PDB file of C-alpha atoms in Angstrom:
ATOM      1  CA  UNK A   1     -12.435   5.490 -11.396  1.00  0.00           C
ATOM      2  CA  UNK A   2     -14.913   2.458  -9.448  1.00  0.00           C
ATOM      3  CA  UNK A   3     -16.946   2.964  -6.549  1.00  0.00           C
ATOM      4  CA  UNK A   4     -14.387   1.541  -4.111  1.00  0.00           C
ATOM      5  CA  UNK A   5     -12.110   3.430  -5.439  1.00  0.00           C
ATOM      6  CA  UNK A   6     -13.718   6.860  -5.214  1.00  0.00           C
ATOM      7  CA  UNK A   7     -15.102   6.155  -1.546  1.00  0.00           C
ATOM      8  CA  UNK A   8     -11.192   5.065  -0.978  1.00  0.00           C
ATOM      9  CA  UNK A   9      -9.859   8.694  -1.768  1.00  0.00           C
ATOM     10  CA  UNK A  10     -13.539  10.444   0.083  1.00  0.00           C
ATOM     11  CA  UNK A  11     -11.977   8.716   3.116  1.00  0.00           C
ATOM     12  CA  UNK A  12      -8.679   9.910   2.477  1.00  0.00           C
ATOM     13  CA  UNK A  13      -9.227  13.375   1.885  1.00  0.00           C
ATOM     14  CA  UNK A  14     -11.589  12.848   5.199  1.00  0.00           C
ATOM     15  CA  UNK A  15      -8.170  11.903   6.937  1.00  0.00           C
ATOM     16  CA  UNK A  16      -6.367  14.466   5.865  1.00  0.00           C
ATOM     17  CA  UNK A  17      -8.548  17.636   6.653  1.00  0.00           C
ATOM     18  CA  UNK A  18      -9.004  16.047  10.283  1.00  0.00           C
ATOM     19  CA  UNK A  19      -4.842  15.623  10.609  1.00  0.00           C
ATOM     20  CA  UNK A  20      -5.158  19.261   9.701  1.00  0.00           C
ATOM     21  CA  UNK A  21      -7.900  19.952  12.347  1.00  0.00           C
ATOM     22  CA  UNK A  22      -5.623  18.277  14.732  1.00  0.00           C
ATOM     23  CA  UNK A  23      -2.602  20.060  13.610  1.00  0.00           C
ATOM     24  CA  UNK A  24      -5.029  24.056  14.551  1.00  0.00           C
ATOM     25  CA  UNK A  25      -5.791  22.157  18.121  1.00  0.00           C
ATOM     26  CA  UNK A  26      -2.131  21.444  19.145  1.00  0.00           C
ATOM     27  CA  UNK A  27      -1.368  24.959  17.918  1.00  0.00           C
ATOM     28  CA  UNK A  28      -4.328  25.895  20.657  1.00  0.00           C
ATOM     29  CA  UNK A  29      -2.741  23.553  23.125  1.00  0.00           C
ATOM     30  CA  UNK A  30      -5.987  21.839  23.248  1.00  0.00           C
ATOM     31  CA  UNK A  31      -4.020  18.097  23.918  1.00  0.00           C
ATOM     32  CA  UNK A  32      -7.259  16.259  24.431  1.00  0.00           C
ATOM     33  CA  UNK A  33      -8.975  17.188  21.512  1.00  0.00           C
ATOM     34  CA  UNK A  34      -6.001  17.121  19.481  1.00  0.00           C
ATOM     35  CA  UNK A  35      -5.651  13.577  20.266  1.00  0.00           C
ATOM     36  CA  UNK A  36      -9.663  12.642  19.435  1.00  0.00           C
ATOM     37  CA  UNK A  37      -9.082  14.930  15.536  1.00  0.00           C
ATOM     38  CA  UNK A  38      -5.508  12.851  15.098  1.00  0.00           C
ATOM     39  CA  UNK A  39      -7.024   9.326  16.406  1.00  0.00           C
ATOM     40  CA  UNK A  40      -9.653   9.575  13.928  1.00  0.00           C
ATOM     41  CA  UNK A  41      -7.511  11.000  11.075  1.00  0.00           C
ATOM     42  CA  UNK A  42      -5.893   7.113  11.540  1.00  0.00           C
ATOM     43  CA  UNK A  43      -9.108   5.695  11.742  1.00  0.00           C
ATOM     44  CA  UNK A  44     -10.364   7.279   8.503  1.00  0.00           C
ATOM     45  CA  UNK A  45      -7.093   6.526   6.767  1.00  0.00           C
ATOM     46  CA  UNK A  46      -7.876   2.833   7.569  1.00  0.00           C
ATOM     47  CA  UNK A  47     -11.173   3.078   6.404  1.00  0.00           C
ATOM     48  CA  UNK A  48      -9.284   4.179   2.613  1.00  0.00           C
ATOM     49  CA  UNK A  49      -7.834   1.065   2.628  1.00  0.00           C
ATOM     50  CA  UNK A  50     -10.552  -1.258   4.090  1.00  0.00           C
ATOM     51  CA  UNK A  51     -12.452   0.464   1.184  1.00  0.00           C
ATOM     52  CA  UNK A  52     -10.208  -1.099  -1.428  1.00  0.00           C
ATOM     53  CA  UNK A  53     -10.889  -4.795  -0.485  1.00  0.00           C
ATOM     54  CA  UNK A  54     -15.481  -3.753  -0.143  1.00  0.00           C
ATOM     55  CA  UNK A  55     -14.012  -3.770   3.541  1.00  0.00           C
ATOM     56  CA  UNK A  56     -15.670  -2.213   7.032  1.00  0.00           C
ATOM     57  CA  UNK A  57     -17.240  -2.575  10.092  1.00  0.00           C
ATOM     58  CA  UNK A  58     -20.028  -0.630  11.891  1.00  0.00           C
ATOM     59  CA  UNK A  59     -17.268  -0.673  15.191  1.00  0.00           C
ATOM     60  CA  UNK A  60     -14.302   0.910  15.632  1.00  0.00           C
ATOM     61  CA  UNK A  61     -12.988  -2.367  17.082  1.00  0.00           C
ATOM     62  CA  UNK A  62     -14.142  -3.919  13.870  1.00  0.00           C
ATOM     63  CA  UNK A  63     -12.083  -1.406  11.575  1.00  0.00           C
ATOM     64  CA  UNK A  64      -9.015  -1.972  13.657  1.00  0.00           C
ATOM     65  CA  UNK A  65      -9.237  -5.867  13.655  1.00  0.00           C
ATOM     66  CA  UNK A  66      -9.988  -5.507   9.588  1.00  0.00           C
ATOM     67  CA  UNK A  67      -7.002  -3.670   8.768  1.00  0.00           C
ATOM     68  CA  UNK A  68      -4.867  -5.522  10.802  1.00  0.00           C
ATOM     69  CA  UNK A  69      -6.103  -8.757   9.236  1.00  0.00           C
ATOM     70  CA  UNK A  70      -6.105  -7.455   5.587  1.00  0.00           C
ATOM     71  CA  UNK A  71      -3.108  -5.363   5.514  1.00  0.00           C
ATOM     72  CA  UNK A  72      -0.585  -5.380   8.297  1.00  0.00           C
ATOM     73  CA  UNK A  73      -0.556  -9.531   8.550  1.00  0.00           C
ATOM     74  CA  UNK A  74      -0.406  -9.336   5.135  1.00  0.00           C
ATOM     75  CA  UNK A  75       2.701  -7.253   5.253  1.00  0.00           C
ATOM     76  CA  UNK A  76       1.148  -4.285   3.116  1.00  0.00           C
ATOM     77  CA  UNK A  77       1.713  -1.698   6.202  1.00  0.00           C
ATOM     78  CA  UNK A  78       4.380  -2.812   8.250  1.00  0.00           C
ATOM     79  CA  UNK A  79       2.919  -3.856  11.813  1.00  0.00           C
ATOM     80  CA  UNK A  80       5.393  -0.615  13.777  1.00  0.00           C
ATOM     81  CA  UNK A  81       3.257   1.475  11.983  1.00  0.00           C
ATOM     82  CA  UNK A  82       0.286   0.003  12.210  1.00  0.00           C
ATOM     83  CA  UNK A  83       0.427  -0.347  16.039  1.00  0.00           C
ATOM     84  CA  UNK A  84      -0.397   3.684  15.856  1.00  0.00           C
ATOM     85  CA  UNK A  85      -4.259   3.293  15.307  1.00  0.00           C
ATOM     86  CA  UNK A  86      -4.620   0.806  18.132  1.00  0.00           C
ATOM     87  CA  UNK A  87      -2.638   2.605  20.710  1.00  0.00           C
ATOM     88  CA  UNK A  88      -4.691   5.876  19.471  1.00  0.00           C
ATOM     89  CA  UNK A  89      -8.144   4.594  19.978  1.00  0.00           C
ATOM     90  CA  UNK A  90      -7.285   3.143  23.507  1.00  0.00           C
ATOM     91  CA  UNK A  91      -5.521   6.548  24.478  1.00  0.00           C
ATOM     92  CA  UNK A  92      -8.650   8.628  22.799  1.00  0.00           C
ATOM     93  CA  UNK A  93     -11.080   6.240  24.996  1.00  0.00           C
ATOM     94  CA  UNK A  94      -9.754   7.667  27.557  1.00  0.00           C
ATOM     95  CA  UNK A  95      -9.384  10.538  27.074  1.00  0.00           C
ATOM     96  CA  UNK A  96     -12.805  11.417  26.206  1.00  0.00           C
ATOM     97  CA  UNK A  97     -14.639   8.739  28.613  1.00  0.00           C
ATOM     98  CA  UNK A  98     -11.955   9.205  31.402  1.00  0.00           C
ATOM     99  CA  UNK A  99     -12.884  11.898  34.231  1.00  0.00           C
ATOM    100  CA  UNK A 100      -9.386  13.066  35.223  1.00  0.00           C
ATOM    101  CA  UNK A 101      -7.176  11.697  32.284  1.00  0.00           C
ATOM    102  CA  UNK A 102      -5.801  14.440  30.674  1.00  0.00           C
ATOM    103  CA  UNK A 103      -3.248  13.636  27.738  1.00  0.00           C
ATOM    104  CA  UNK A 104       0.065  16.119  27.467  1.00  0.00           C
ATOM    105  CA  UNK A 105       1.857  18.014  25.031  1.00  0.00           C
ATOM    106  CA  UNK A 106       4.889  15.258  24.222  1.00  0.00           C
ATOM    107  CA  UNK A 107       2.369  12.860  23.986  1.00  0.00           C
ATOM    108  CA  UNK A 108       1.167  14.564  21.188  1.00  0.00           C
ATOM    109  CA  UNK A 109       3.030  15.566  19.695  1.00  0.00           C
ATOM    110  CA  UNK A 110       5.152  12.104  19.706  1.00  0.00           C
ATOM    111  CA  UNK A 111       1.800  10.811  18.527  1.00  0.00           C
ATOM    112  CA  UNK A 112       1.067  13.869  15.610  1.00  0.00           C
ATOM    113  CA  UNK A 113       4.555  11.749  14.032  1.00  0.00           C
ATOM    114  CA  UNK A 114       3.116   8.324  14.282  1.00  0.00           C
ATOM    115  CA  UNK A 115       0.185   9.526  12.462  1.00  0.00           C
ATOM    116  CA  UNK A 116       2.070  11.265  10.311  1.00  0.00           C
ATOM    117  CA  UNK A 117       3.312   8.143   9.008  1.00  0.00           C
ATOM    118  CA  UNK A 118       0.834   5.831   9.507  1.00  0.00           C
ATOM    119  CA  UNK A 119      -1.180   7.812   6.632  1.00  0.00           C
ATOM    120  CA  UNK A 120       1.741   8.330   4.589  1.00  0.00           C
ATOM    121  CA  UNK A 121       1.857   4.563   4.901  1.00  0.00           C
ATOM    122  CA  UNK A 122      -1.871   4.086   3.707  1.00  0.00           C
ATOM    123  CA  UNK A 123      -1.396   7.003   0.840  1.00  0.00           C
ATOM    124  CA  UNK A 124       1.347   4.794  -0.396  1.00  0.00           C
ATOM    125  CA  UNK A 125      -0.736   2.248  -0.996  1.00  0.00           C
ATOM    126  CA  UNK A 126      -3.304   3.920  -2.702  1.00  0.00           C
ATOM    127  CA  UNK A 127      -1.921   5.182  -5.162  1.00  0.00           C
ATOM    128  CA  UNK A 128      -0.812   1.644  -6.071  1.00  0.00           C
TER     129      UNK A 128
END
């Protein structure tokens, strides 16, 4: 296994562990914290794919942009699936930094499903 493949698999493991953390927070009805963990689970999965191309960014917006350029525009990850990452980024920004922003149960349940699909799409690419 090459160093970039090893890094990609490490990042995907981190994505899956973070998704598990989100599930615990969902069970505890901690909606804002669950949203944060859902975002990071998707973020780590995106970075896993970027590692396969020896790409990364020190900024979240840079990771999202690189992911779009190299995996969405090329058709590797479906556009509808990929929309999950920037959508979560915006929602996480709002709930993490907004004074009165609160995620809801229904929103989190829907986002959890979307993140599951996003991560599975990334795992399919890694298995190729």
